[in-house]
Amino acid sequence: MTTRQQIRSTKGVSLKHPSGDKRFQILDATMKRHQYQQDALIEILHKAQELFGYLENDLLLYVAHSLKLPPSRVYGVATFYHLFSLAPKGIHRCVVCTGTACYVKGAAALLAAVEQSAQIHAGETTADNQLSLSIARCLGACGIAPAVVFDGTVCGHQTPELVGDRLKEYLGKEQ
Amino acid sequence: MAVKTLTIDDRLVSAREEETVLDAAREAGIHIPTLCYLEGVSEVGACRLCLVEVAGSSKLQPACVTKVAEGMEIQTNTDRLQNYRRIIVEMLFAEGNHVCSVCVANGNCELQDLAIEMGMDHVRLEYQFPDRQVDLSHDRFGMDHNRCVLCTRCVRVCDELEGVHTWDMAGRGSQSHVITDLNQPWGTSQTCTSCGKCVEACPTGAIFHQGSSVGEMVHDRARIEFIATARQKQQW
Ligand code: SF4
Ligand code: SF4
Ligand code: FES
Ligand code: FES
């Protein structure tokens, strides 16, 4: 890289991010890798959520402007998929699969166990911000049903006891 | 330009190969009910009111997105279709909050017209009474989500004719709803040019001119079609 290119590229970055927030630089790099293609929206929203934890309106607008997509389209996509969250999430995440296979294998009891011990419903976050609970419709892991995702790791053959133990770890940290 | 010959309700009809069953039927003066279809913008096949029977297939096909084919035999108004259409209209009524007697579009509403056409004297399904919002933040227009049938006609006119894509659909399933920009009040939209096309396009009283009272909201659909085709037909 020549000095001039270096200057230009640093200039570009500083122009785009007066906030100085490094995460935007990473997000930019991801969009660049996808050549700012509009059909890479879902991948880019994934990256944005991974970086920022959730998809704030400003962030959606930033993605919309960068990909030259209408804001309403970006918002529509972000609210269509359960995996995207527009509100802040807790430190730990628990996703109970309530797809057909898991349901047959007792997902309802698992969900009830989590709701009971965390005192929240699916779609909510505990007051101490330790845990967010959500449900999903088939994770594609029916062979190990009933399945629960703890912090991004799919765990199969779950029982209310196993789930309870894991939650104790998560929720106990505060005490 | 290849021409296809088909029969619709036992009548021989010819159509250009790029035409849909709906186009062919309309040209022949055969009425097929529609709701999400809007002359001048793309078709989405969302409402399923235009379903027709095609001989040799057990699957019903939406006329607005089905291309004509040689020798096709179409039935547009069998008992089965009439029954399905009535159920669809009943579902639309049960899903939203449609109170014609206080609606700005009373007497000028495509949903109401369909209900009359289907002979819907009452709704056999359980009303959902969803909790929906009204947005009066725009200077000139209003949006009442209670009356929205999610046909996406507003989304398509705004995107395809006005070119600013203010509207889109958000959420999924029973939570689906139309939004302006980032689900913000319409009046704060950065993209809306206040052109009014969505107001003309909406089949119900969901989008209306501010200040209209019961039955005063008259939509001018011909205007949408004119805007879409005037240039190519050199009507300016
Ligand atoms: S008034 Fe025009 S620009 Fe504004 S939302 Fe309606 S169609 Fe789009
Ligand atoms: S607001 Fe009107 S045009 Fe838009 S989706 Fe709802 S019913 Fe259709
Ligand atoms: S139903 Fe749970 S993984 Fe398929
Ligand atoms: S008019 Fe064909 S599906 Fe709505």
Coordinates of C-alpha atoms and ligand atoms in Angstrom, one line a residue:
Chain A
M1 CA 0.0 0.0 0.0
T2 CA 1.4 3.4 -0.9
T3 CA 1.3 6.2 1.5
R4 CA -1.3 8.0 -0.5
Q5 CA -3.6 5.0 -0.5
Q6 CA -3.0 4.7 3.2
I7 CA -4.0 8.3 3.7
R8 CA -7.0 7.9 1.6
S9 CA -8.2 4.8 3.4
T10 CA -7.7 6.2 6.9
K11 CA -9.4 9.3 5.7
G12 CA -12.4 7.3 4.4
V13 CA -12.7 5.5 7.7
S14 CA -12.5 8.6 9.9
L15 CA -15.0 10.3 7.6
K16 CA -17.4 7.5 8.1
H17 CA -17.0 7.1 11.8
P18 CA -16.6 10.3 13.7
S19 CA -17.9 8.2 16.5
G20 CA -14.6 6.3 16.5
D21 CA -16.5 3.1 17.2
K22 CA -14.4 0.3 15.9
R23 CA -17.4 -2.0 15.4
F24 CA -18.5 0.1 12.5
Q25 CA -15.2 -0.4 10.8
I26 CA -15.7 -4.2 11.2
L27 CA -19.2 -3.9 9.9
D28 CA -17.9 -1.8 6.9
A29 CA -15.3 -4.5 6.2
T30 CA -18.0 -7.1 6.1
M31 CA -20.2 -5.1 3.8
K32 CA -17.2 -4.4 1.5
R33 CA -16.4 -8.2 1.4
H34 CA -20.0 -8.6 0.2
Q35 CA -19.4 -5.8 -2.3
Y36 CA -22.3 -3.9 -0.8
Q37 CA -24.6 -6.3 -2.5
Q38 CA -28.2 -5.9 -1.4
D39 CA -28.9 -9.6 -1.3
A40 CA -26.3 -10.0 1.4
L41 CA -28.6 -8.1 3.7
I42 CA -29.2 -11.1 6.0
E43 CA -25.5 -11.9 6.4
I44 CA -24.8 -8.2 7.2
L45 CA -27.5 -8.0 9.7
H46 CA -26.1 -11.1 11.4
K47 CA -22.7 -9.4 11.6
A48 CA -24.2 -6.2 12.9
Q49 CA -26.1 -8.1 15.6
E50 CA -23.0 -10.1 16.5
L51 CA -21.0 -6.8 16.9
F52 CA -23.6 -4.7 18.7
G53 CA -25.7 -7.3 20.4
Y54 CA -29.0 -6.1 18.9
L55 CA -30.2 -4.1 16.0
E56 CA -30.9 -0.6 17.0
N57 CA -32.8 1.7 14.6
D58 CA -29.6 3.8 13.9
L59 CA -27.8 0.6 13.0
L60 CA -30.5 -0.5 10.7
L61 CA -30.5 2.9 9.0
Y62 CA -26.7 2.7 8.7
V63 CA -27.0 -0.7 6.9
A64 CA -29.9 0.6 4.7
H65 CA -27.8 3.6 3.6
S66 CA -24.7 1.6 3.0
L67 CA -26.5 -1.0 0.9
K68 CA -28.7 1.6 -0.7
L69 CA -31.8 -0.2 0.4
P70 CA -35.1 1.4 1.6
P71 CA -35.1 1.6 5.4
S72 CA -38.5 -0.1 5.5
R73 CA -37.2 -3.1 3.6
V74 CA -34.3 -3.5 6.1
Y75 CA -36.7 -3.2 9.0
G76 CA -39.0 -5.7 7.4
V77 CA -36.3 -8.3 7.1
A78 CA -35.0 -7.7 10.6
T79 CA -38.4 -8.3 12.1
F80 CA -39.2 -11.3 9.9
Y81 CA -36.5 -13.6 11.3
H82 CA -36.7 -14.6 15.0
L83 CA -32.9 -14.6 15.2
F84 CA -32.7 -10.9 14.9
S85 CA -33.4 -8.8 17.9
L86 CA -34.3 -5.1 17.9
A87 CA -34.1 -4.8 21.7
P88 CA -31.0 -5.4 23.9
K89 CA -30.5 -9.0 25.0
G90 CA -29.3 -10.4 28.3
I91 CA -25.8 -11.7 28.9
H92 CA -26.9 -15.3 28.4
R93 CA -29.3 -16.6 25.9
C94 CA -31.6 -19.6 26.0
V95 CA -33.6 -20.6 22.9
V96 CA -36.0 -23.5 23.4
C97 CA -37.0 -25.3 20.2
T98 CA -40.8 -25.8 19.9
G99 CA -40.7 -27.3 16.5
T100 CA -42.7 -30.4 15.8
A101 CA -40.1 -33.0 16.8
C102 CA -39.0 -31.2 19.9
Y103 CA -42.6 -30.5 20.9
V104 CA -43.4 -34.2 20.6
K105 CA -40.4 -34.9 22.8
G106 CA -41.5 -32.5 25.5
A107 CA -40.4 -29.0 24.6
A108 CA -43.4 -27.6 26.4
A109 CA -42.1 -28.9 29.7
L110 CA -38.7 -27.5 29.0
L111 CA -40.1 -24.1 28.3
A112 CA -42.2 -24.2 31.4
A113 CA -39.2 -25.1 33.5
V114 CA -37.2 -22.2 32.1
E115 CA -40.1 -19.8 32.5
Q116 CA -40.5 -21.0 36.1
S117 CA -37.0 -20.7 37.2
A118 CA -36.1 -17.4 35.4
Q119 CA -39.5 -15.9 36.0
I120 CA -39.8 -14.6 32.5
H121 CA -41.7 -15.5 29.4
A122 CA -40.3 -16.3 25.9
G123 CA -39.2 -13.1 24.3
E124 CA -38.2 -11.4 27.5
T125 CA -35.0 -10.7 29.4
T126 CA -34.6 -11.0 33.2
A127 CA -34.5 -7.8 35.2
D128 CA -30.9 -8.3 36.1
N129 CA -30.1 -8.7 32.4
Q130 CA -28.6 -12.2 33.0
L131 CA -30.8 -14.2 30.7
S132 CA -32.9 -13.7 27.5
L133 CA -35.4 -16.5 26.7
S134 CA -36.8 -17.1 23.2
I135 CA -38.3 -19.9 21.3
A136 CA -37.6 -21.2 17.8
R137 CA -39.4 -23.3 15.3
C138 CA -37.1 -26.3 14.4
L139 CA -33.4 -25.8 14.6
G140 CA -32.7 -28.5 12.1
A141 CA -31.5 -30.7 15.0
C142 CA -34.6 -33.0 15.3
G143 CA -32.5 -36.1 15.7
I144 CA -31.4 -34.9 19.1
A145 CA -34.8 -33.6 20.1
P146 CA -35.8 -31.9 22.4
A147 CA -33.1 -29.3 21.7
V148 CA -32.2 -26.1 23.5
V149 CA -29.6 -23.5 22.5
F150 CA -27.5 -22.1 25.3
D151 CA -25.4 -19.2 24.3
G152 CA -25.2 -20.3 20.7
T153 CA -24.5 -24.0 21.5
V154 CA -27.2 -26.5 20.5
C155 CA -27.7 -29.1 23.3
G156 CA -29.8 -32.2 22.6
H157 CA -31.8 -34.6 24.7
Q158 CA -32.7 -32.0 27.2
T159 CA -34.7 -32.6 30.3
P160 CA -36.2 -30.1 32.7
E161 CA -33.4 -31.1 35.2
L162 CA -30.6 -30.5 32.7
V163 CA -32.1 -27.2 31.7
G164 CA -32.5 -26.2 35.4
D165 CA -28.9 -26.9 36.2
R166 CA -27.7 -24.8 33.3
L167 CA -30.0 -21.9 34.3
K168 CA -28.7 -22.1 37.9
E169 CA -25.2 -21.4 36.5
Y170 CA -26.5 -18.4 34.5
L171 CA -28.8 -16.9 37.1
G172 CA -26.6 -17.8 40.1
K173 CA -23.8 -15.5 39.0
E174 CA -25.4 -12.5 40.5
Q175 CA -25.6 -13.9 44.0
Chain B
M1 CA -46.2 -12.5 -30.8
A2 CA -47.5 -16.0 -30.1
V3 CA -51.2 -16.4 -29.4
K4 CA -52.6 -19.0 -27.1
T5 CA -56.1 -20.4 -27.2
L6 CA -57.8 -21.6 -24.1
T7 CA -61.3 -22.0 -22.7
I8 CA -62.5 -20.0 -19.7
D9 CA -65.9 -21.0 -18.3
D10 CA -66.5 -23.1 -21.5
R11 CA -65.8 -20.1 -23.7
L12 CA -63.1 -20.1 -26.3
V13 CA -60.7 -17.2 -25.6
S14 CA -57.4 -16.2 -27.2
A15 CA -54.6 -14.4 -25.4
R16 CA -51.0 -13.3 -26.0
E17 CA -48.6 -15.8 -24.5
E18 CA -47.3 -13.3 -21.9
E19 CA -50.7 -12.6 -20.5
T20 CA -52.1 -14.1 -17.4
V21 CA -55.4 -16.0 -17.0
L22 CA -56.8 -12.9 -15.3
D23 CA -55.8 -10.6 -18.2
A24 CA -57.4 -13.1 -20.7
A25 CA -60.6 -13.4 -18.6
R26 CA -60.9 -9.6 -18.3
E27 CA -60.5 -9.1 -22.0
A28 CA -63.2 -11.6 -22.6
G29 CA -65.5 -9.8 -20.1
I30 CA -65.3 -12.7 -17.6
H31 CA -65.2 -11.4 -14.0
I32 CA -62.7 -13.0 -11.5
P33 CA -62.7 -11.4 -8.1
T34 CA -59.3 -9.9 -7.0
L35 CA -58.0 -7.9 -4.0
C36 CA -54.2 -7.7 -4.0
Y37 CA -54.1 -7.3 -7.8
L38 CA -53.7 -3.7 -8.9
E39 CA -53.5 -2.6 -12.5
G40 CA -50.3 -0.8 -13.1
V41 CA -48.0 -2.5 -10.6
S42 CA -46.5 -6.0 -10.3
E43 CA -48.6 -9.0 -9.1
V44 CA -47.8 -10.8 -5.8
G45 CA -50.6 -13.5 -5.6
A46 CA -51.1 -12.8 -1.9
C47 CA -54.8 -12.7 -1.3
R48 CA -55.9 -15.9 -3.2
L49 CA -59.3 -14.5 -4.1
C50 CA -58.6 -15.0 -7.8
L51 CA -58.1 -18.8 -7.5
V52 CA -59.4 -20.7 -10.5
E53 CA -59.7 -24.4 -11.4
V54 CA -57.5 -25.6 -14.1
A55 CA -58.5 -28.9 -15.8
G56 CA -56.1 -31.7 -15.1
S57 CA -54.7 -30.2 -11.9
S58 CA -56.1 -30.7 -8.5
K59 CA -54.3 -27.6 -7.3
L60 CA -56.1 -24.3 -7.6
Q61 CA -54.2 -21.5 -9.4
P62 CA -54.2 -17.8 -8.7
A63 CA -55.4 -16.2 -12.0
C64 CA -53.4 -13.0 -11.5
V65 CA -50.0 -14.8 -11.6
T66 CA -50.8 -17.8 -13.8
K67 CA -49.7 -17.4 -17.4
V68 CA -52.0 -18.6 -20.2
A69 CA -51.2 -21.9 -22.0
E70 CA -52.4 -23.5 -25.1
G71 CA -55.5 -25.7 -24.6
M72 CA -55.9 -24.7 -20.9
E73 CA -59.4 -25.2 -19.5
I74 CA -60.3 -22.8 -16.8
Q75 CA -63.3 -22.7 -14.5
T76 CA -63.7 -19.4 -12.6
N77 CA -66.9 -19.7 -10.6
T78 CA -67.5 -23.3 -9.4
D79 CA -69.3 -24.0 -6.1
R80 CA -65.9 -25.0 -4.6
L81 CA -64.4 -21.6 -5.6
Q82 CA -67.3 -19.6 -4.4
N83 CA -67.1 -21.4 -1.1
Y84 CA -63.3 -20.8 -0.7
R85 CA -63.7 -17.1 -1.7
R86 CA -66.3 -16.5 0.9
I87 CA -64.1 -18.1 3.5
I88 CA -61.2 -15.9 2.5
V89 CA -63.3 -12.8 2.8
E90 CA -64.7 -13.9 6.1
M91 CA -61.1 -14.5 7.3
L92 CA -60.1 -11.0 6.3
F93 CA -63.1 -9.6 8.2
A94 CA -62.3 -11.7 11.3
E95 CA -58.6 -10.9 11.2
G96 CA -58.9 -7.1 11.3
N97 CA -61.3 -4.6 12.8
H98 CA -63.6 -3.7 10.0
V99 CA -66.5 -1.6 11.1
C100 CA -68.0 -0.3 7.8
S101 CA -70.6 1.9 9.4
V102 CA -67.9 4.3 10.7
C103 CA -65.3 3.8 8.0
V104 CA -64.2 6.5 5.6
A105 CA -64.4 4.1 2.7
N106 CA -67.9 2.9 3.4
G107 CA -69.5 2.4 0.0
N108 CA -66.1 2.8 -1.8
C109 CA -64.3 -0.3 -0.4
E110 CA -63.1 -3.3 -2.3
L111 CA -63.3 -5.5 0.8
Q112 CA -66.9 -4.5 1.3
D113 CA -67.7 -5.1 -2.4
L114 CA -66.2 -8.5 -2.2
A115 CA -68.3 -9.4 0.9
I116 CA -71.4 -8.3 -1.0
E117 CA -70.3 -10.3 -4.1
M118 CA -69.7 -13.4 -2.0
G119 CA -73.1 -13.0 -0.3
M120 CA -71.4 -12.8 3.1
D121 CA -74.3 -12.0 5.3
H122 CA -72.4 -12.8 8.5
V123 CA -68.9 -14.1 9.5
R124 CA -68.8 -17.7 10.7
L125 CA -65.3 -17.4 12.2
E126 CA -64.3 -16.0 15.5
Y127 CA -63.4 -12.3 15.4
Q128 CA -59.8 -11.7 16.5
F129 CA -60.3 -8.1 17.6
P130 CA -56.5 -7.4 17.3
D131 CA -55.1 -4.4 19.0
R132 CA -53.9 -2.2 16.2
Q133 CA -52.8 1.4 15.8
V134 CA -53.9 4.5 14.0
D135 CA -51.3 6.9 12.6
L136 CA -52.3 10.5 12.0
S137 CA -48.9 12.0 12.0
H138 CA -48.8 12.8 8.3
D139 CA -50.0 16.3 7.3
R140 CA -52.3 15.1 4.6
F141 CA -52.9 11.4 5.0
G142 CA -53.9 8.9 7.7
M143 CA -53.3 5.2 8.3
D144 CA -55.6 3.0 10.3
H145 CA -54.1 -0.4 10.7
N146 CA -57.4 -1.8 11.9
R147 CA -58.6 -1.7 8.3
C148 CA -55.5 -3.0 6.6
V149 CA -55.8 -6.3 4.7
L150 CA -52.1 -6.7 4.1
C151 CA -52.5 -6.7 0.3
T152 CA -49.2 -4.7 -0.1
R153 CA -50.7 -2.5 -2.8
C154 CA -49.4 0.6 -1.0
V155 CA -45.9 -1.0 -0.8
R156 CA -45.9 -1.7 -4.6
V157 CA -47.2 1.7 -5.8
C158 CA -44.8 3.5 -3.6
D159 CA -41.8 1.4 -4.7
E160 CA -42.7 0.8 -8.4
L161 CA -44.4 4.0 -9.4
E162 CA -43.2 6.7 -7.0
G163 CA -39.8 5.0 -6.5
V164 CA -39.2 5.8 -2.9
H165 CA -40.3 2.6 -1.1
T166 CA -41.6 4.2 2.0
W167 CA -43.8 1.2 2.9
D168 CA -42.9 -2.4 3.6
M169 CA -44.2 -5.3 5.6
A170 CA -42.7 -6.0 9.0
G171 CA -43.2 -8.9 11.4
R172 CA -44.6 -12.2 10.5
G173 CA -47.7 -14.3 10.9
S174 CA -50.5 -12.6 12.9
Q175 CA -48.0 -9.9 13.8
S176 CA -47.5 -8.8 10.2
H177 CA -48.2 -5.1 9.5
V178 CA -47.2 -2.5 7.1
I179 CA -44.6 0.1 8.2
T180 CA -43.3 3.4 6.9
D181 CA -39.5 3.6 7.0
L182 CA -38.2 2.2 10.3
N183 CA -41.6 1.6 11.7
Q184 CA -41.9 5.2 12.6
P185 CA -44.8 7.7 12.4
W186 CA -45.6 8.3 8.8
G187 CA -45.3 12.1 9.3
T188 CA -41.6 11.6 10.3
S189 CA -40.7 9.5 7.2
Q190 CA -37.6 10.7 5.4
T191 CA -38.6 9.0 2.2
C192 CA -42.3 9.9 1.7
T193 CA -42.9 12.5 -0.9
S194 CA -46.6 12.9 0.0
C195 CA -47.5 12.0 -3.6
G196 CA -50.7 10.3 -2.5
K197 CA -50.4 7.2 -4.7
C198 CA -50.7 4.8 -1.8
V199 CA -53.9 6.6 -0.8
E200 CA -55.4 5.9 -4.2
A201 CA -54.1 2.3 -4.2
C202 CA -55.4 1.1 -0.9
P203 CA -58.5 -1.1 -1.4
T204 CA -60.0 -0.3 2.0
G205 CA -60.2 2.7 4.2
A206 CA -56.8 1.9 5.8
I207 CA -55.0 4.8 4.1
F208 CA -57.1 7.9 3.7
H209 CA -57.1 11.6 3.2
Q210 CA -57.1 13.4 6.5
G211 CA -60.3 15.1 7.3
S212 CA -62.5 12.6 5.4
S213 CA -65.5 11.5 7.2
V214 CA -67.6 8.3 6.9
G215 CA -68.0 7.2 3.3
E216 CA -66.0 10.2 2.0
M217 CA -62.9 8.5 1.0
V218 CA -63.2 7.8 -2.8
H219 CA -60.2 6.0 -4.3
D220 CA -59.2 6.8 -7.9
R221 CA -57.7 3.6 -9.2
A222 CA -57.7 4.7 -12.8
R223 CA -55.2 7.3 -11.8
I224 CA -52.7 4.6 -10.7
E225 CA -53.1 2.8 -14.0
F226 CA -52.7 6.1 -15.9
I227 CA -49.5 7.0 -14.1
A228 CA -48.1 3.5 -14.8
T229 CA -48.9 3.4 -18.5
A230 CA -49.4 7.0 -19.8
R231 CA -45.8 7.3 -20.9
Q232 CA -45.7 4.1 -22.9
K233 CA -49.1 4.8 -24.4
Q234 CA -48.0 8.3 -25.1
Q235 CA -51.0 9.8 -23.5
W236 CA -49.2 13.0 -22.3
Ligands
SF4_1 S1 -47.6 9.4 -0.3 FE1 -46.4 8.6 -2.1 S2 -44.3 8.6 -1.3 FE2 -45.6 8.8 0.5 S3 -45.9 6.7 1.2 FE3 -47.6 7.1 -0.2 S4 -46.9 6.4 -2.2 FE4 -45.1 6.6 -0.9
SF4_2 S1 -52.6 -0.1 3.9 FE1 -54.1 -0.5 2.3 S2 -52.9 -0.9 0.5 FE2 -51.5 -1.1 2.2 S3 -51.4 -3.2 2.7 FE3 -53.0 -2.3 4.0 S4 -54.9 -2.6 2.9 FE4 -53.3 -2.9 1.4
FES3 S1 -38.1 -29.6 15.9 FE1 -36.6 -28.9 17.3 S2 -34.8 -29.2 16.1 FE2 -36.4 -29.7 14.7
FES4 S1 -55.7 -11.1 -6.9 FE1 -54.6 -12.9 -7.4 S2 -53.9 -13.5 -5.4 FE2 -54.8 -11.6 -5.0

